[in-house]
GROMACS .gro file of C-alpha atoms in nm:
model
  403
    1UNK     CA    1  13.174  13.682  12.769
    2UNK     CA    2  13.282  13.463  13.081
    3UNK     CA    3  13.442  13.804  13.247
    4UNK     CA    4  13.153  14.038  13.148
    5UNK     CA    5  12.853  13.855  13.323
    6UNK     CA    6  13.132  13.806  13.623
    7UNK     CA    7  13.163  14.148  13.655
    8UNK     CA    8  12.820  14.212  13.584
    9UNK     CA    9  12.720  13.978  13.881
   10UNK     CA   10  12.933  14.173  14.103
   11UNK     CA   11  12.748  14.501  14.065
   12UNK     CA   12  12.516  14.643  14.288
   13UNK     CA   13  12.217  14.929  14.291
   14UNK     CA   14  12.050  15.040  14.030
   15UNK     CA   15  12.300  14.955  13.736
   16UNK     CA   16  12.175  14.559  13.763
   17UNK     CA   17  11.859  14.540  13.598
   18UNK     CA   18  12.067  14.782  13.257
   19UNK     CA   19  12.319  14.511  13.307
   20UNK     CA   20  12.094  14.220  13.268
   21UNK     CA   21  11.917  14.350  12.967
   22UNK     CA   22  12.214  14.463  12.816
   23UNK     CA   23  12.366  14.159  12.843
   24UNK     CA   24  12.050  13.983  12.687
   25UNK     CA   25  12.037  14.213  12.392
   26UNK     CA   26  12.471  14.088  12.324
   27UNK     CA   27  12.360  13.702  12.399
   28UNK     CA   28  12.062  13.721  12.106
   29UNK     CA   29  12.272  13.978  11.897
   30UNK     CA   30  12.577  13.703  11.922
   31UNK     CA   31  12.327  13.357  11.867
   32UNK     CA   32  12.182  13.542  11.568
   33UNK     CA   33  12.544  13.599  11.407
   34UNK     CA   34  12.663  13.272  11.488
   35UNK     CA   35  12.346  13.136  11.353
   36UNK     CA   36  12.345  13.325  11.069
   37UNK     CA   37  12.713  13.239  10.990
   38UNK     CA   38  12.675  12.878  11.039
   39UNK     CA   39  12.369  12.845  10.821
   40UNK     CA   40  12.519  13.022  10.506
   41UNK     CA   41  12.808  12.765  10.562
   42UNK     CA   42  12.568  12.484  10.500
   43UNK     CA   43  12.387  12.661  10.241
   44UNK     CA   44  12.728  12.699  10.054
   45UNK     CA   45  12.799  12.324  10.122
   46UNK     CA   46  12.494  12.222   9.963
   47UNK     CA   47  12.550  12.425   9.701
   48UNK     CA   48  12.902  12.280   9.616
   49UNK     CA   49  12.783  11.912   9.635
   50UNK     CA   50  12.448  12.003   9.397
   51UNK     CA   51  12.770  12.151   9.133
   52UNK     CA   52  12.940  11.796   9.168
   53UNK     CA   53  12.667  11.618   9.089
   54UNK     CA   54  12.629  11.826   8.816
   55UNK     CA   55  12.999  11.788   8.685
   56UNK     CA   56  13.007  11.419   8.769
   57UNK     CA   57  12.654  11.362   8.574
   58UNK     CA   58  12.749  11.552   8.253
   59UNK     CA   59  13.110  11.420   8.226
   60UNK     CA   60  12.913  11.062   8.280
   61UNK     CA   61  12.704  11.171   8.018
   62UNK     CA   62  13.008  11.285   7.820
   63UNK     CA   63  13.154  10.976   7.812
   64UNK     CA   64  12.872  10.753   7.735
   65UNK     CA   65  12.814  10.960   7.389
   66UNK     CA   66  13.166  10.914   7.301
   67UNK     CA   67  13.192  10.540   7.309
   68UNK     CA   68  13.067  10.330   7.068
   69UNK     CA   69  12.710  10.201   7.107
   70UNK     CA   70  12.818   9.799   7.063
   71UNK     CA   71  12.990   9.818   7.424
   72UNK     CA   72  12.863   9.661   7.699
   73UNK     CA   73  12.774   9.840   8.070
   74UNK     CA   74  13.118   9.647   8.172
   75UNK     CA   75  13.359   9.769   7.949
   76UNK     CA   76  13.149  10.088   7.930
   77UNK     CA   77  13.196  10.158   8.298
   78UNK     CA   78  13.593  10.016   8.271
   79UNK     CA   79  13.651  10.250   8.007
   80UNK     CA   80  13.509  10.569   8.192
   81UNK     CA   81  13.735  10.464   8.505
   82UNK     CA   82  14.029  10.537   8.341
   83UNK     CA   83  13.985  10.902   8.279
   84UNK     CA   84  14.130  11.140   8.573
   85UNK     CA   85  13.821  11.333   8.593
   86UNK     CA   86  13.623  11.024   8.733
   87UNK     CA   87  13.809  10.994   9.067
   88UNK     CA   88  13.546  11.049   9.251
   89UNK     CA   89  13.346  10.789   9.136
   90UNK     CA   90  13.605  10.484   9.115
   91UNK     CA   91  13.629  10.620   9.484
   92UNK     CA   92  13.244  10.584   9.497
   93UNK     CA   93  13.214  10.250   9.336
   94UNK     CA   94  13.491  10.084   9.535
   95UNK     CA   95  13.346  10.181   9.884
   96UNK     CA   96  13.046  10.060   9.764
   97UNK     CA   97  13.145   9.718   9.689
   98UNK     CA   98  13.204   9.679  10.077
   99UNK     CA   99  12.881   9.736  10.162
  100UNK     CA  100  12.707   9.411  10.146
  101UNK     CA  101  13.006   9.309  10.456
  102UNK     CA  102  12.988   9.635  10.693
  103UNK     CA  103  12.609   9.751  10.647
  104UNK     CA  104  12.531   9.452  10.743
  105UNK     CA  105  12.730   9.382  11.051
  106UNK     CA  106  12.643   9.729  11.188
  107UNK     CA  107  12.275   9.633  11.184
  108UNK     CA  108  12.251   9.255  11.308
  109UNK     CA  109  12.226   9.456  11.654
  110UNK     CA  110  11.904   9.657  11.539
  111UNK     CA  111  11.673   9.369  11.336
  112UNK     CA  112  11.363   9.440  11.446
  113UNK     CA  113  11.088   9.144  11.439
  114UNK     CA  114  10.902   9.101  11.163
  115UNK     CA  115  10.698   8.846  10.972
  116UNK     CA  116  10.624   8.831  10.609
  117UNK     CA  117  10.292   8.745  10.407
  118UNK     CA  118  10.181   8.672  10.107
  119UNK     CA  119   9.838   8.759  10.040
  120UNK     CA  120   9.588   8.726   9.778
  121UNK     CA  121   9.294   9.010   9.665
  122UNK     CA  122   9.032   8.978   9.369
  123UNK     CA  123   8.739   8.804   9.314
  124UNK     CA  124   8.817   8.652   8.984
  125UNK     CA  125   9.196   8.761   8.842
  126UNK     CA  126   9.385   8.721   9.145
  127UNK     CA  127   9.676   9.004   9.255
  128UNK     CA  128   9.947   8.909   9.480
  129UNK     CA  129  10.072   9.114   9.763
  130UNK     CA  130  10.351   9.124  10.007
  131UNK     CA  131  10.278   9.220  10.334
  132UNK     CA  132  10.510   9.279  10.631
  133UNK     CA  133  10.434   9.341  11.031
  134UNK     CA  134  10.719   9.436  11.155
  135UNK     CA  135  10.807   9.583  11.509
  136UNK     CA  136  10.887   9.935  11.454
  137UNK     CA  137  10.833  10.303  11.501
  138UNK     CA  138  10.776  10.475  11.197
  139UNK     CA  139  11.034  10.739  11.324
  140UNK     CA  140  11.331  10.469  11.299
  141UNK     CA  141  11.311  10.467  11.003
  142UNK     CA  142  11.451  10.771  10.965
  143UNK     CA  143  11.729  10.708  11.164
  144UNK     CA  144  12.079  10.776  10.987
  145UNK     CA  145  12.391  10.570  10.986
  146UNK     CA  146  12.613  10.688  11.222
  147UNK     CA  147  12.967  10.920  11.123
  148UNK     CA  148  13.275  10.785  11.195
  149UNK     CA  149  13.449  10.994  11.499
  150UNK     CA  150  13.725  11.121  11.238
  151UNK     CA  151  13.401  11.311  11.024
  152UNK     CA  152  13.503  11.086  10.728
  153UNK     CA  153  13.150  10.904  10.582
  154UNK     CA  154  13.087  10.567  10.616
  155UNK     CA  155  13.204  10.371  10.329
  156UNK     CA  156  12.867  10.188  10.342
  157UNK     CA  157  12.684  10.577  10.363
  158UNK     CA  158  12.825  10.658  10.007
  159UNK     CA  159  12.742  10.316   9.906
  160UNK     CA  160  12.369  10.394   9.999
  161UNK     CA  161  12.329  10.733   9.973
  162UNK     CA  162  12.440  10.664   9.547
  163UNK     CA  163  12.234  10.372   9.521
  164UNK     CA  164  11.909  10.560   9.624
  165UNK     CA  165  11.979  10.839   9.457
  166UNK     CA  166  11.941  10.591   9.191
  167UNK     CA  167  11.662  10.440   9.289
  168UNK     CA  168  11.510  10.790   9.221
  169UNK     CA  169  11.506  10.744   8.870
  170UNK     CA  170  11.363  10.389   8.911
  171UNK     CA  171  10.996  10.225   8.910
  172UNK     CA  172  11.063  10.077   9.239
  173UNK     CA  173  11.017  10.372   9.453
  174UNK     CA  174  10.960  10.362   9.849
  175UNK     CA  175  10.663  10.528  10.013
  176UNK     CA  176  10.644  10.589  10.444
  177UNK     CA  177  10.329  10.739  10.577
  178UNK     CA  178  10.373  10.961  10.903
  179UNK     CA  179  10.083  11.149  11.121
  180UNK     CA  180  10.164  11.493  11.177
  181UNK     CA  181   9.950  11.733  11.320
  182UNK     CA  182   9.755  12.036  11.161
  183UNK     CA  183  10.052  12.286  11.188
  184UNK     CA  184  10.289  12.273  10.828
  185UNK     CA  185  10.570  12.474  10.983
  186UNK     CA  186  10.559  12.358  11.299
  187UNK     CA  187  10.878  12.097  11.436
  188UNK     CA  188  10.786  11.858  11.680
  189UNK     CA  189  10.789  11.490  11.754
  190UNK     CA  190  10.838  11.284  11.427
  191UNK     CA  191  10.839  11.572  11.220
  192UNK     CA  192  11.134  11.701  11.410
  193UNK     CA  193  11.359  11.391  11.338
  194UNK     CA  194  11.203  11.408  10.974
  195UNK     CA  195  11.384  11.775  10.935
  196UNK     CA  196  11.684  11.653  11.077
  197UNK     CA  197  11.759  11.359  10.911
  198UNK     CA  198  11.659  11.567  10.558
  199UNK     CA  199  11.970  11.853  10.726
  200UNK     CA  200  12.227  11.547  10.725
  201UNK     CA  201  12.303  11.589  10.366
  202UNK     CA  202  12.240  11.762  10.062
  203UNK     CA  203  11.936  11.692   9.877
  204UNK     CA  204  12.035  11.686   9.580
  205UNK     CA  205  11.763  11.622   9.335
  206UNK     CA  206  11.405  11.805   9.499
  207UNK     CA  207  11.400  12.111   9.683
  208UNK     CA  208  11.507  12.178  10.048
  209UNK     CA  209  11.242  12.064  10.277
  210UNK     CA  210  11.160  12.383  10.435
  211UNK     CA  211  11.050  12.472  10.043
  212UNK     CA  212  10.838  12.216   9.980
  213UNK     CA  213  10.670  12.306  10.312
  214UNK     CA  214  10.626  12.663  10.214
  215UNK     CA  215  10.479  12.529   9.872
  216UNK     CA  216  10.254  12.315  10.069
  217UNK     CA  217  10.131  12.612  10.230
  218UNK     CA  218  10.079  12.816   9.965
  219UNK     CA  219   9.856  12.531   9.840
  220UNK     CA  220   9.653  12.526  10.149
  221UNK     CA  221   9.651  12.885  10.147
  222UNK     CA  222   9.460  12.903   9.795
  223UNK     CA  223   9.213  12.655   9.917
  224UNK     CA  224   9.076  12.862  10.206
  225UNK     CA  225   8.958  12.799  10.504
  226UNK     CA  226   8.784  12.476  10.506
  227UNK     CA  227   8.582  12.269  10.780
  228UNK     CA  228   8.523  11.947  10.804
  229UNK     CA  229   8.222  11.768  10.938
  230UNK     CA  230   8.152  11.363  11.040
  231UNK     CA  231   7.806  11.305  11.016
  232UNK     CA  232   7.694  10.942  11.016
  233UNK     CA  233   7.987  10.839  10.927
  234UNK     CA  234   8.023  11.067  10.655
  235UNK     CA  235   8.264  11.346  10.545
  236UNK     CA  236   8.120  11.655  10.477
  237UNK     CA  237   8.385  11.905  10.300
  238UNK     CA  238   8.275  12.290  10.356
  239UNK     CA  239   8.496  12.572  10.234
  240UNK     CA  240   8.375  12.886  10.456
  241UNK     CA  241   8.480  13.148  10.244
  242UNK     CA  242   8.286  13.001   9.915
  243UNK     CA  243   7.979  12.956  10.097
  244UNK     CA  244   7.962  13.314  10.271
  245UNK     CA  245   8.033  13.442   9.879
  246UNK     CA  246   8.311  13.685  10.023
  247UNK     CA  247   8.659  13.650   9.900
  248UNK     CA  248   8.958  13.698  10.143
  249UNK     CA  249   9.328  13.721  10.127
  250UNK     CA  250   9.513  13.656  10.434
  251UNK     CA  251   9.762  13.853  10.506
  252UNK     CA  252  10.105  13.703  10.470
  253UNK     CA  253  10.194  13.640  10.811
  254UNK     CA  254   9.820  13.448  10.849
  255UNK     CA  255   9.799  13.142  10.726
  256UNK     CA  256   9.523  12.860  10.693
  257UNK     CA  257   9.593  12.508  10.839
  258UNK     CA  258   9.524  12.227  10.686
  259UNK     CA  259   9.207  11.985  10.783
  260UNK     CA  260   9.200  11.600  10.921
  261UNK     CA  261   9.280  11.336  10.663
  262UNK     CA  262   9.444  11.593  10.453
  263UNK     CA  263   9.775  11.438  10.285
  264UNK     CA  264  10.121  11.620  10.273
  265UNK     CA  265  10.291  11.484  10.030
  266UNK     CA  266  10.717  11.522   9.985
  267UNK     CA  267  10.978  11.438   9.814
  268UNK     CA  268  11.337  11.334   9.897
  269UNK     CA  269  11.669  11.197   9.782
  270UNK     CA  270  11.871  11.186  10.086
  271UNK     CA  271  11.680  10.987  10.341
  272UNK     CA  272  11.803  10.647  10.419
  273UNK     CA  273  11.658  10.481  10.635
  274UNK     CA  274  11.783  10.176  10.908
  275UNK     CA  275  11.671   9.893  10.716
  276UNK     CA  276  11.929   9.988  10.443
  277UNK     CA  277  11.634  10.157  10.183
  278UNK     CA  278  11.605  10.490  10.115
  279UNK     CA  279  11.279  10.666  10.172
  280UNK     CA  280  11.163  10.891   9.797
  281UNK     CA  281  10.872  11.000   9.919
  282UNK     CA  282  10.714  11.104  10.271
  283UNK     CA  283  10.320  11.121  10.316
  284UNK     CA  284  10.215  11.314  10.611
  285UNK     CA  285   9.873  11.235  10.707
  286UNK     CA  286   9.736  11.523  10.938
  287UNK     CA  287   9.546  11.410  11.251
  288UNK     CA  288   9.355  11.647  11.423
  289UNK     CA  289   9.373  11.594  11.797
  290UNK     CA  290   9.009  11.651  11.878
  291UNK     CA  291   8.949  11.349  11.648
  292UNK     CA  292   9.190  11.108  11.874
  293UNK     CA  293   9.059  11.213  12.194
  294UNK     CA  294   8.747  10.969  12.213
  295UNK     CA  295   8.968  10.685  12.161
  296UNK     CA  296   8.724  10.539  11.891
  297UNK     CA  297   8.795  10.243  11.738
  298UNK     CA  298   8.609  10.333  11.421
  299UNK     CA  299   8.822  10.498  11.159
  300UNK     CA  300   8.692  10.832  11.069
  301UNK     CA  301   8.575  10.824  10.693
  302UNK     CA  302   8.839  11.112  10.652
  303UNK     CA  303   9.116  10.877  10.706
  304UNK     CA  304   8.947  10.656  10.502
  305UNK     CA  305   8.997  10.886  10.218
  306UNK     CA  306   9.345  10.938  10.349
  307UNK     CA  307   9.451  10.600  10.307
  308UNK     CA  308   9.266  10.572   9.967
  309UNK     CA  309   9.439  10.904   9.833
  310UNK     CA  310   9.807  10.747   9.934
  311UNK     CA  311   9.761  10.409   9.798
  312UNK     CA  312   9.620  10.591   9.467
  313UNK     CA  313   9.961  10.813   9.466
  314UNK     CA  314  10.153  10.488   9.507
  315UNK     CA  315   9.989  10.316   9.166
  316UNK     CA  316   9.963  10.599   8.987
  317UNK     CA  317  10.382  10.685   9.049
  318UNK     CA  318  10.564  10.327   9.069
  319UNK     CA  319  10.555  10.326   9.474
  320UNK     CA  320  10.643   9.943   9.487
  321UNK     CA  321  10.675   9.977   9.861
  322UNK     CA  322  10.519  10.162  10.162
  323UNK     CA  323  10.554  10.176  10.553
  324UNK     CA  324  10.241  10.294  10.738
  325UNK     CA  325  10.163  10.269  11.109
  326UNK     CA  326   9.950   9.987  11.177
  327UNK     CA  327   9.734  10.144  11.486
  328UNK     CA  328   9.694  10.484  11.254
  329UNK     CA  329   9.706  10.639  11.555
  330UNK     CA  330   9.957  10.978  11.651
  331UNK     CA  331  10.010  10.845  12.053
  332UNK     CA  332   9.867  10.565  12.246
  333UNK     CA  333   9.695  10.684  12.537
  334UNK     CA  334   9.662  10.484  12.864
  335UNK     CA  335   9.294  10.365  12.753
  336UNK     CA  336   9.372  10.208  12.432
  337UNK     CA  337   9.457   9.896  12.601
  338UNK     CA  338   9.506   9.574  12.419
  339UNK     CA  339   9.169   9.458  12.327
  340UNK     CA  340   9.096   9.797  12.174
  341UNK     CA  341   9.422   9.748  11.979
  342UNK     CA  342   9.297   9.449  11.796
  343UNK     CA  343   8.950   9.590  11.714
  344UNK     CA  344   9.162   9.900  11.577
  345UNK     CA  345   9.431   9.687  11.351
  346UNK     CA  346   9.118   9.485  11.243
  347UNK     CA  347   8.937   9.835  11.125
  348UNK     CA  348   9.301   9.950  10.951
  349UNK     CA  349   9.320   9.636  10.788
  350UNK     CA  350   8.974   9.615  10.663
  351UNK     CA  351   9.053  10.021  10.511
  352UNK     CA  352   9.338   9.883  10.317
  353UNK     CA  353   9.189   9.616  10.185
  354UNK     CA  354   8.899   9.822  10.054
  355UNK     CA  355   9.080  10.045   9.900
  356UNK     CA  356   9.298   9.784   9.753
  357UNK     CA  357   9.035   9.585   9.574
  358UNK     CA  358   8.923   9.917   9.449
  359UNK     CA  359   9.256  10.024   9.296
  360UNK     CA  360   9.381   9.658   9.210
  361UNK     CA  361   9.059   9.622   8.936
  362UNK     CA  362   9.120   9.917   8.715
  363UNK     CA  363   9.465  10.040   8.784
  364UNK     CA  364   9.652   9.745   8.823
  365UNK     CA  365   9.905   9.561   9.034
  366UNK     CA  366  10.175   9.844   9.081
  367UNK     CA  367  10.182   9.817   9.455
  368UNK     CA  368  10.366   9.497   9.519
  369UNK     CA  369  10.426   9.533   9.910
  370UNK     CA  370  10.317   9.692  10.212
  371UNK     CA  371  10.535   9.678  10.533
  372UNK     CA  372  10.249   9.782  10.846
  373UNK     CA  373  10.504   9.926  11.149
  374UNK     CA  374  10.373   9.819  11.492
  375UNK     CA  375  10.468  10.016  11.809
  376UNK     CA  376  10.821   9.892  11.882
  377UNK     CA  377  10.688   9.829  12.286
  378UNK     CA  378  10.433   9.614  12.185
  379UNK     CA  379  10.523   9.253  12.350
  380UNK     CA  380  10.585   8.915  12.164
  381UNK     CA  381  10.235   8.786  12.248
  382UNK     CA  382  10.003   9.094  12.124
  383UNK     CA  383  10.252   9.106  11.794
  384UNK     CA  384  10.177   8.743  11.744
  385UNK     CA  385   9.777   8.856  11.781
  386UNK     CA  386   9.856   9.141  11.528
  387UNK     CA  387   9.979   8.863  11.295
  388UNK     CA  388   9.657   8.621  11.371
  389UNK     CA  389   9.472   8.926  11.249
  390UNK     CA  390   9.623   8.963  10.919
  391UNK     CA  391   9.576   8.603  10.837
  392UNK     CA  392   9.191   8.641  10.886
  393UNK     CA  393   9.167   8.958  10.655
  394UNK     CA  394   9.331   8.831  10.346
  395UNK     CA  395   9.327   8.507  10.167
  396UNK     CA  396   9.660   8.365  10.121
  397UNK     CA  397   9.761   8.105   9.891
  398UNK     CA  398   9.767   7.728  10.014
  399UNK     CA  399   9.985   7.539   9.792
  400UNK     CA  400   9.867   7.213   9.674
  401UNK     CA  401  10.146   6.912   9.742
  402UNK     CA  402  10.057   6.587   9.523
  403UNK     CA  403  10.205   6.258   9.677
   0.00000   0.00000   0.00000
């Protein structure tokens, strides 16, 4: 290709402008094949580590039928080592006992600050809660532990990757809310590192991403188009084509978008995040840019509902845990200066509570902790006022000491 556009360069007249394109149509014709080639190679990757999980989990399930049911989960697990077919996972088990001395190490570097709380909500039957402010970008917590320049994982990356795949099957789920914008299929900002981190590995347990997406779609898609209107402080929901009477179909390459405060909701098995837990499930808030532009502290009562329909999701499904951005904001423009950044925590804070005391008195206390992610360039000082803030919202427990 090198010689071809040097001889191309070199020609003169008329035959330069059929050179260019010509060599245009080979560059896109090439990038397509290569693209195309490397992209089935991943596909058949994946494929090959969703057939060893398969193996691996019906031999496992092999073996626990054919022991006796007095054993305990140590012999059990002793037993099943011994076999030849379960390489793989005395591999598995022994990198994972490392963990706990090399995850740790790698991330003394990268401890973000944080405080913890423990707060109080009810009027008469009191629910604990544990809340977190900690200094960090919702999109490092997507961040991925780093390969080791050989291409051989991370003994501490197995170690993680099996214990959340684990955790799948668990009532201690974790929950991180994102704000994306109205397009589904559209890449860009956190939803780009979202799609890459969910291309670092298989996933072995939901579907791919991009599926869920086009599911997601097809779910707006049946909806219709919808508008949405804030009238004293009010949502009004309209669906256009129920009100005109006329039914339409799109066509397939047309497709409706969803509206503000609407919640994307999906799943994964093969996100694990910096702080060492994986991330099961991904709620993706869409923020509609018109909405952000008057820099209003208020919170719309659409991301009101927002808020109420993820906390809901996390009681009804064993979420134990969830992240969500403190501000509630996409970007932080130039006039949301400090003062208007402790009105606006005040307003988030006074949304969560709300729709905690709703949930807490019928549902129950299945959401034990909520860690709210600050802007990681937010100084020492203003963090410290973020933290003043919390301790006015909620009542927390003052221990009586008898002398």
């Amino acid at each position: 290709h090198i010689d071809e556009t040097e001889r191309s360069i070199q020609k003169r007249g008329s035959e330069v402008p059929e050179t260019i394109t010509q060599l245009q149509e080979d560059y896109y014709l090439n990038r397509e094949v290569i693209v195309s080639h490397w992209d089935s190679c991943i596909s058949a990757l994946k494929w090959e580590h969703r057939q060893a999980l398969r193996t691996f989990v019906m031999s496992y399930e092999g073996h626990i039928n054919s022991l006796p049911t007095n054993n305990d989960r140590p012999n059990l697990t002793r037993m099943f080592l011994k076999d030849s077919s379960s390489k793989t996972l005395n591999s598995v088990l022994k990198k994972s006992s490392i963990i706990n001395n090399q995850a740790i190490s790698k991330r003394t570097d990268h401890i973000p600050l944080s405080e913890t709380f423990t707060v109080q909500l009810g009027r008469q039957l009191r629910t604990m809660f544990n809340f977190r402010l900690i200094r960090l970008d919702p999109s490092e917590l997507l961040t991925r532990l780093k390969v080791q320049e050989n291409h051989l994982l991370d003994d501490d990356w197995l170690a993680e990757r099996m214990n959340n795949a684990l955790n799948i099957y668990s009532n201690n789920l974790n929950g991180l809310m994102i704000l994306v914008d109205k397009r589904i299929n559209s890449f860009r900002g956190i939803k780009k590192l979202l799609a890459d981190a969910c291309e670092q590995s298989a996933e072995l347990h939901f579907p791919e991403f991009g599926s869920q997406l086009e599911s997601i779609q097809e779910t707006v898609n049946r909806l219709g188009s919808r508008q949405l209107t804030e009238l004293n402080g009010e949502s009004k929901l309209r669906n256009n084509d129920l009100c005109s009477g006329i039914s339409t179909v799109k066509s397939k390459s047309e497709c409706y978008e969803p509206i503000h405060g609407d919640v994307l909701i999906t799943k994964h098995s093969n996100l694990i995040s910096s702080t060492g837990d994986g991330i099961n499930v991904i709620f993706q808030v869409v923020i509609d840019e018109n909405y952000e532009t008057n820099n209003n502290i208020r919170i719309p009562s659409s991301l009101h509902n927002a808020i109420s329909a993820v906390l809901r999701t996390c009681f009804e499904y064993d979420i134990t845990t969830l992240s969500l951005p403190l501000l509630l904001v996409s970007s932080v423009s130039e006039n949301m200066d400090r003062s208007w950044r402790a009105k606006r925590v005040e307003t988030v804070l006074k949304a969560v509570k709300g729709a905690l005391m709703e949930l807490i008195t019928w549902r129950g206390p299945n959401l034990r902790s909520i860690q709210f992610l600050a802007p990681s360039w937010i100084t020492d000082e203003e963090l410290n006022v973020f933290r003043q803030i919390i301790s006015n919202s909620f009542l927390q427990p003052n221990p009586l000491i008898v002398v």
